[in-house]
CSV table of C-alpha atoms in Angstrom, one decimal:
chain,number,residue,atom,x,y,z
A,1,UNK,CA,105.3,123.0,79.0
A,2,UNK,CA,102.8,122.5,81.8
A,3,UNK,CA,104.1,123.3,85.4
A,4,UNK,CA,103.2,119.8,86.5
A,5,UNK,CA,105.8,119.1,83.7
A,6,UNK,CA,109.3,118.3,85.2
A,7,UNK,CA,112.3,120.3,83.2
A,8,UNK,CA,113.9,117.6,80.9
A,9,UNK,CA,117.7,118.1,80.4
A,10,UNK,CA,118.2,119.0,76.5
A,11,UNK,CA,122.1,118.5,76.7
A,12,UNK,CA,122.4,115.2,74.8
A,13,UNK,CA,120.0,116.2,72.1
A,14,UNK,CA,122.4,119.7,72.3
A,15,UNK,CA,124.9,117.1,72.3
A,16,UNK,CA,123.9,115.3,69.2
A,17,UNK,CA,123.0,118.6,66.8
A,18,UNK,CA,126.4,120.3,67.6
A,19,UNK,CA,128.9,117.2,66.7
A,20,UNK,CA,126.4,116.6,63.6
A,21,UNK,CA,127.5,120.2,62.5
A,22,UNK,CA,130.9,119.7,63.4
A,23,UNK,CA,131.5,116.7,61.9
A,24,UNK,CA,129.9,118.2,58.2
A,25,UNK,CA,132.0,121.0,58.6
A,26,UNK,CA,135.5,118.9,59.3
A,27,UNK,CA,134.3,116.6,55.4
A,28,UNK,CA,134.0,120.7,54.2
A,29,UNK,CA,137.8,121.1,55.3
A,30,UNK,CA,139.0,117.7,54.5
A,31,UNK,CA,137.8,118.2,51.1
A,32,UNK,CA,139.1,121.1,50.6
A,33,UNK,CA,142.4,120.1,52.1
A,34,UNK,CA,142.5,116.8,49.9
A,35,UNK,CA,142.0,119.2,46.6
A,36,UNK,CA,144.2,121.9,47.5
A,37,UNK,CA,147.3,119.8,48.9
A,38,UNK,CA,148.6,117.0,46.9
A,39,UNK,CA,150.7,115.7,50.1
A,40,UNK,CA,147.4,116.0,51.7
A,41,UNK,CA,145.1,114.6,49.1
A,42,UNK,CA,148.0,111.8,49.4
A,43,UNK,CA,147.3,111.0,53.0
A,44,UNK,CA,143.8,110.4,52.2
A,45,UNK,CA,144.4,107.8,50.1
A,46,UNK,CA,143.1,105.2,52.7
A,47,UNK,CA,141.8,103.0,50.1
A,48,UNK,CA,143.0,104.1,47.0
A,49,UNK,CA,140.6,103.0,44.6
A,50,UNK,CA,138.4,105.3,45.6
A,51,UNK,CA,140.8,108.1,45.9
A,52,UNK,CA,141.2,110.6,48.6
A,53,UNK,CA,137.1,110.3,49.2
A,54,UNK,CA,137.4,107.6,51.6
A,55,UNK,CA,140.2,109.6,53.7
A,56,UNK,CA,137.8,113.0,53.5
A,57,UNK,CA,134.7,111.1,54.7
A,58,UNK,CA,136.5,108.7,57.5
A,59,UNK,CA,138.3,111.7,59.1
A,60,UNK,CA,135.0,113.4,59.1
A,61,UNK,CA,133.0,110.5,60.2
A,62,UNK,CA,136.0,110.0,63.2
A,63,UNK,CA,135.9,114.0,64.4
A,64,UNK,CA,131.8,114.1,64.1
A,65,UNK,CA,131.7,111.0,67.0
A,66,UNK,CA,134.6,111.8,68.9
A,67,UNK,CA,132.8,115.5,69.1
A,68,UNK,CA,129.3,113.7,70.2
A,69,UNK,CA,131.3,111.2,72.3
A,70,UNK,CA,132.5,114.5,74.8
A,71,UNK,CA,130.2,116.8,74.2
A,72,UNK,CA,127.8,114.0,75.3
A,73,UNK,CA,129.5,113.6,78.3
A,74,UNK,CA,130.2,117.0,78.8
A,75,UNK,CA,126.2,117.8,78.2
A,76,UNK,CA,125.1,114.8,79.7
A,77,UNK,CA,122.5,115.6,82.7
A,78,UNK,CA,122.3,119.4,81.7
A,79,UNK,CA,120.0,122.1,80.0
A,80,UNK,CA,121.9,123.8,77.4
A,81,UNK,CA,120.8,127.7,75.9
A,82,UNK,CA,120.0,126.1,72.6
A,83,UNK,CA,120.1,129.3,70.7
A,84,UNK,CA,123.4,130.0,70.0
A,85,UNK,CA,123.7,125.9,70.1
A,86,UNK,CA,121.7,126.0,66.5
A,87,UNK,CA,122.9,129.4,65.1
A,88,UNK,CA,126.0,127.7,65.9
A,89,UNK,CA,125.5,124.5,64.1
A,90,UNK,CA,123.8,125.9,61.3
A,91,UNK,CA,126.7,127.9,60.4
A,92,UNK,CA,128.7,125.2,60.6
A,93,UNK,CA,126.8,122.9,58.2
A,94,UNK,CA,126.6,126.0,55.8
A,95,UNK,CA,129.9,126.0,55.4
A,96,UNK,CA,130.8,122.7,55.0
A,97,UNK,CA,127.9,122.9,52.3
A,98,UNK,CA,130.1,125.5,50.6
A,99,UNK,CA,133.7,124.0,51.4
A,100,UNK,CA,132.1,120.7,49.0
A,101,UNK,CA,130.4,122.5,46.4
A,102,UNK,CA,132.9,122.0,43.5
A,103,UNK,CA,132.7,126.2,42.1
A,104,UNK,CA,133.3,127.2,45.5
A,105,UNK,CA,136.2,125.0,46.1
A,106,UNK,CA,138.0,125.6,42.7
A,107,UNK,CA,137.7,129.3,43.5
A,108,UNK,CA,139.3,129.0,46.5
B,1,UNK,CA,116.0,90.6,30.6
B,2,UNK,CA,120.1,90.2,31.5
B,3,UNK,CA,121.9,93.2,33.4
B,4,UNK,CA,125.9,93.0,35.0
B,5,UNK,CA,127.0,92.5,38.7
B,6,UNK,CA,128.4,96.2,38.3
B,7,UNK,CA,124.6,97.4,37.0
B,8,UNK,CA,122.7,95.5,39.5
B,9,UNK,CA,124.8,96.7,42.6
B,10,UNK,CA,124.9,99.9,41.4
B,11,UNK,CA,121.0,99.6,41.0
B,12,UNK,CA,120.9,98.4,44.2
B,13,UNK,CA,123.1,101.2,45.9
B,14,UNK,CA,121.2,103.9,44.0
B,15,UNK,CA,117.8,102.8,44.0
B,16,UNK,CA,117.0,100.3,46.9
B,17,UNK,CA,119.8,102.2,49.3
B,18,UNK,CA,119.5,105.9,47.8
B,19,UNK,CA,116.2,105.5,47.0
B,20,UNK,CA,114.3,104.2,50.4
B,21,UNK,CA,116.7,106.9,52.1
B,22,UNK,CA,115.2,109.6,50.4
B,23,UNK,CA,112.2,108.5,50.1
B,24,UNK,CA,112.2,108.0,54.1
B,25,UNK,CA,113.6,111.4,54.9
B,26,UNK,CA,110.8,112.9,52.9
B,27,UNK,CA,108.4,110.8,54.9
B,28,UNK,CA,110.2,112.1,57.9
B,29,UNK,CA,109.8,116.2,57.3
B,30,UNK,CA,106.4,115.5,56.1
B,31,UNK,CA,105.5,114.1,59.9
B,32,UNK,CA,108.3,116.4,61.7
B,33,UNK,CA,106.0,119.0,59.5
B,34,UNK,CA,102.4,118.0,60.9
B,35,UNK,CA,103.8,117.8,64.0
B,36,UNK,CA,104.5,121.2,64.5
B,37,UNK,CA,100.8,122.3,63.5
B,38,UNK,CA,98.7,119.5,65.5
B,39,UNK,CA,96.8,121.1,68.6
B,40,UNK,CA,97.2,118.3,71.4
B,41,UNK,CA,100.2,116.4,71.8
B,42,UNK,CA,99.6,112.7,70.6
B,43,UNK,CA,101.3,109.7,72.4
B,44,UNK,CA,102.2,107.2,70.5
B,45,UNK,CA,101.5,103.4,71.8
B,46,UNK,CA,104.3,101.8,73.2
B,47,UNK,CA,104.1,99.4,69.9
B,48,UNK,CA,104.1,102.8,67.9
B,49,UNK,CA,107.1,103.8,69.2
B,50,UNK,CA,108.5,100.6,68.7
B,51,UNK,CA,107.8,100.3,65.2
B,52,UNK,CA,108.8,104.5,64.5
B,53,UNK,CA,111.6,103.5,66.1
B,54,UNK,CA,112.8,100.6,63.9
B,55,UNK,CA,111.6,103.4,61.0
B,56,UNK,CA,114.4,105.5,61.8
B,57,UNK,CA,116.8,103.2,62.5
B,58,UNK,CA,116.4,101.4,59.3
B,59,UNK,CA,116.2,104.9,57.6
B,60,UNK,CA,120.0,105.9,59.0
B,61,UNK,CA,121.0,102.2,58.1
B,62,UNK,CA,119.7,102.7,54.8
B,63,UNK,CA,122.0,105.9,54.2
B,64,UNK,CA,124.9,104.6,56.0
B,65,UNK,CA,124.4,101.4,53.2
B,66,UNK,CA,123.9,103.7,50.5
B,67,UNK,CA,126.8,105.8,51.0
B,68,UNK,CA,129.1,102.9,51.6
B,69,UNK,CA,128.3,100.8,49.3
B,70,UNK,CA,128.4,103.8,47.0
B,71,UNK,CA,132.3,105.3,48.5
B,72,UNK,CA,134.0,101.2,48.4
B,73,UNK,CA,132.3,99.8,45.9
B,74,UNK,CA,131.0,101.6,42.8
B,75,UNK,CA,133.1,104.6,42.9
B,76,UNK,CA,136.3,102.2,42.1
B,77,UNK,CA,134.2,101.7,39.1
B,78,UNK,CA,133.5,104.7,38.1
B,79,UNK,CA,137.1,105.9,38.8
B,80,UNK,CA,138.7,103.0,37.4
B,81,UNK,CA,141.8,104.8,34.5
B,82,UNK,CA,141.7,103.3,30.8
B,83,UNK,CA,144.9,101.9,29.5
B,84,UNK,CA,147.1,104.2,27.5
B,85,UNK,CA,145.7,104.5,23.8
B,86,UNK,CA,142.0,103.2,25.5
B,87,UNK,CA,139.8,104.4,22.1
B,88,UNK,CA,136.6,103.2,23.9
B,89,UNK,CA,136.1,104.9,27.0
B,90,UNK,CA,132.8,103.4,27.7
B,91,UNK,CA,133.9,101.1,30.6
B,92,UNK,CA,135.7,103.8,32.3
B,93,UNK,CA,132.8,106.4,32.8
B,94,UNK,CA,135.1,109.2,34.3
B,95,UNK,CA,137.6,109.5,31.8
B,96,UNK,CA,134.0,109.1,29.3
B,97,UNK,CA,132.5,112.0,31.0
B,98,UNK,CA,135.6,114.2,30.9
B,99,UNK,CA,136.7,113.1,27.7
B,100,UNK,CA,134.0,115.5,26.3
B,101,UNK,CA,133.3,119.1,27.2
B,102,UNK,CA,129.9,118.9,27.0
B,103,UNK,CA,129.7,116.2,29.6
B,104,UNK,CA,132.3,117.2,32.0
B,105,UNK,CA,130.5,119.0,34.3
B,106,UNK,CA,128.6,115.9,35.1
B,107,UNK,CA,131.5,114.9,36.4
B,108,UNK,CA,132.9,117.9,38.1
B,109,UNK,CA,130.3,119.3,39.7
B,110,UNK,CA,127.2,116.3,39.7
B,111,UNK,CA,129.9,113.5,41.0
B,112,UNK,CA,132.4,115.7,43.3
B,113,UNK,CA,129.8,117.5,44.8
B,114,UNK,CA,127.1,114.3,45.0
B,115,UNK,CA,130.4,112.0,46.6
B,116,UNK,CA,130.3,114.7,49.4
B,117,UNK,CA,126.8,115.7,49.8
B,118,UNK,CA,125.7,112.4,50.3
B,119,UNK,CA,127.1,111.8,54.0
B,120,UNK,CA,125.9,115.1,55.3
B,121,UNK,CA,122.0,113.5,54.8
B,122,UNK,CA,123.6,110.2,56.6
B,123,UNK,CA,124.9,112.1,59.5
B,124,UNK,CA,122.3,114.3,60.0
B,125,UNK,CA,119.3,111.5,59.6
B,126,UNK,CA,121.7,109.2,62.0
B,127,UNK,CA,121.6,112.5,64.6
B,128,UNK,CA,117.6,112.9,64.1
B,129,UNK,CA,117.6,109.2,64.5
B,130,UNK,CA,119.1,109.7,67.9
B,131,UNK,CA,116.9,112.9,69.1
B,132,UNK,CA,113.7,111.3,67.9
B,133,UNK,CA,114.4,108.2,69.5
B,134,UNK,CA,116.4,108.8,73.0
B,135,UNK,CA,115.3,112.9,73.3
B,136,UNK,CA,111.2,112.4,73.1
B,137,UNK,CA,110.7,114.1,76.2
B,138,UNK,CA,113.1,117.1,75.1
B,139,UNK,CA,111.9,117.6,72.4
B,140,UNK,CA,108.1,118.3,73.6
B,141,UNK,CA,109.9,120.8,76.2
B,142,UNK,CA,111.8,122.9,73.8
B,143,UNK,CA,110.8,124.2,70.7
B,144,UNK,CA,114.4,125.3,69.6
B,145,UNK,CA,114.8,121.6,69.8
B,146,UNK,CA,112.1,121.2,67.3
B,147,UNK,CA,113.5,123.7,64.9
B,148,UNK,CA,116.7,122.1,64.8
B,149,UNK,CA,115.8,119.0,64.0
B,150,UNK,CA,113.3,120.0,61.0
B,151,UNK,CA,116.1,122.6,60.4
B,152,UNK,CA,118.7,119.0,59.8
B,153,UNK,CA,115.7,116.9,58.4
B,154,UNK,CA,115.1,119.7,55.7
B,155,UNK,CA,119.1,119.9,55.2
B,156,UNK,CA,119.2,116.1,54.5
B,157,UNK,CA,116.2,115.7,52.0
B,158,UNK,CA,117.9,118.7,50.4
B,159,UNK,CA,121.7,116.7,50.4
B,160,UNK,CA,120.0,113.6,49.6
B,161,UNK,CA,118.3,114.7,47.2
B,162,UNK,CA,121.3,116.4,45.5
B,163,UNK,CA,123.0,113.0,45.7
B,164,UNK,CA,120.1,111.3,44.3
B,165,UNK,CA,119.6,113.3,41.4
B,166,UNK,CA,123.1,113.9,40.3
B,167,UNK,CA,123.9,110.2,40.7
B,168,UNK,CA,120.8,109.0,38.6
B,169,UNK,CA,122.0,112.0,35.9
B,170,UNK,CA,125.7,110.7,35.9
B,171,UNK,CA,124.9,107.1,35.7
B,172,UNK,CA,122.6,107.9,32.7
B,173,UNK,CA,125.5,110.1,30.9
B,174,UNK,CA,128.0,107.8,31.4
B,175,UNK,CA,126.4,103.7,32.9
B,176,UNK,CA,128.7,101.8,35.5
B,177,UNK,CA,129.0,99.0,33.4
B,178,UNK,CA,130.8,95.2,33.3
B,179,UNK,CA,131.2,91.8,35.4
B,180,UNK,CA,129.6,88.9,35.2
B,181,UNK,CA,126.3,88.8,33.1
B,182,UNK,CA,123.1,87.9,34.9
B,183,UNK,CA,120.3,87.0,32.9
B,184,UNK,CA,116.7,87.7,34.9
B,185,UNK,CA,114.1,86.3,32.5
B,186,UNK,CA,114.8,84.9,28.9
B,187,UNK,CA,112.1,84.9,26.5
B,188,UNK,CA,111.2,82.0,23.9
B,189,UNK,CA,111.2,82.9,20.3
């Protein structure tokens, strides 16, 4: 950054990364709730040809832009400390990698 | 040359959808990639950001498409449970794969995990669509910003390309198959 360079506010892009995480991280839990619950798998039956898949992935769609939706307007003209932003959302999307990956989840 | 409605929407989730997805997010860490090791910053043209704009949009539409078409309309397919006392299982390619312990796993870990897998690459490409767009400015500033985002494009190739792979494999062990015949070309005898 040059010092002619006026400071940019990073919140939304913050924004953005964070609710990404969050909202891979709430599919890990739904899917796991869906395989470990059969009330719960139940309630995911939104369209039921397709099983409790299109609950999983609609809930976790619905919490990932709700989550960008305030954290956007939380963030929105600021400058965030993006380290512990993307150490943050990393872990996150880790474990919703785990929370799908079938081994994992029948271990459980 | 004759294929099904079920074979040729399939073909089109999987290989026009799934496969310009991938093939986009690829193109995507290859540039976020060459970015990172280029010693001036280059501007684009305001028709260059135009059209990398459009790029990424596309490229999130694409996955969004892909998995859609993939969660509403072939999975039912896929899915669909044979009549009791079914010998054949061949239109029913779940109850085919299971039916056989050798094949089961393509089912219980390629499908589950690929049904899953498959919107983490569409939310996070729909995310670096976003940043890449709306956070150009931000993303020069701050190179934890930069790291992120190849960190989420490298995520997604990976997803996607779990997807991709396990639903070519699956749909090779056990075809979505049936509907209405559509015949492409006929040849003379």
């Amino acid at each position: 950054m040059t010092l002619t360079e006026t400071q940019v506010p990073n919140g939304p892009a913050a924004a953005a990364i964070l609710s990404a995480a969050i909202g891979c991280f709430a599919l890990g839990l739904t899917t796991v709730a869906a395989d470990k619950s059969k009330a719960v798998n139940k309630l995911m039956l939104f369209y039921p040809p397709s099983g409790a898949l299109t609950g999983e992935t609609t809930i976790a769609i619905v919490v990932w832009l709700v989550a960008w939706l305030i954290l956007a307007r939380l963030w929105r003209n600021s400058t965030r400390a993006l380290g512990p932003i993307n150490i943050a959302s990393f872990v996150l999307l880790l474990c919703g990698l785990l929370l799908t990956f079938p081994p994992f989840v029948d271990a459980l | 040359m004759q294929l099904t409605t079920r074979e040729l929407l399939t073909a089109l989730h999987g290989m026009l959808f799934g496969g310009f997805f991938l093939m986009a997010i690829f193109g995507l860490v290859v540039e976020l990639v060459r970015s990172r090791h280029t010693s001036t910053h280059i501007e684009l043209t305001p028709r260059g950001r135009t059209i990398e704009s459009w790029f990424l949009i596309l490229m999130a539409a694409f996955g969004w498409l892909a998995v859609f078409t993939g969660t509403y309309v072939i999975y039912p397919w896929y899915r669909a449970k044979p009549p009791a006392n079914t010998a054949d299982l061949t239109a029913y390619p779940r109850y085919l794969l299971l039916s056989h312990p050798n094949t089961a796993a393509w089912h219980n870990l390629g499908m589950e995990w690929k049904e899953h897998i498959a919107f983490f690459a569409t939310i996070a490409v729909t995310m670096l669509a976003f940043v890449l767009i709306r956070q150009r400015a931000a993303l020069r500033q701050y190179p934890q910003l930069r790291n992120a985002v190849l960190g989420f494009a490298l995520l997604a190739l990976a997803s996607c390309g779990v997807a991709a792979g396990f639903g070519a494999m699956v749909n090779k062990a056990a075809p979505v198959t049936g509907g209405n015949t559509i015949t492409l070309i006929r040849s003379g005898q």
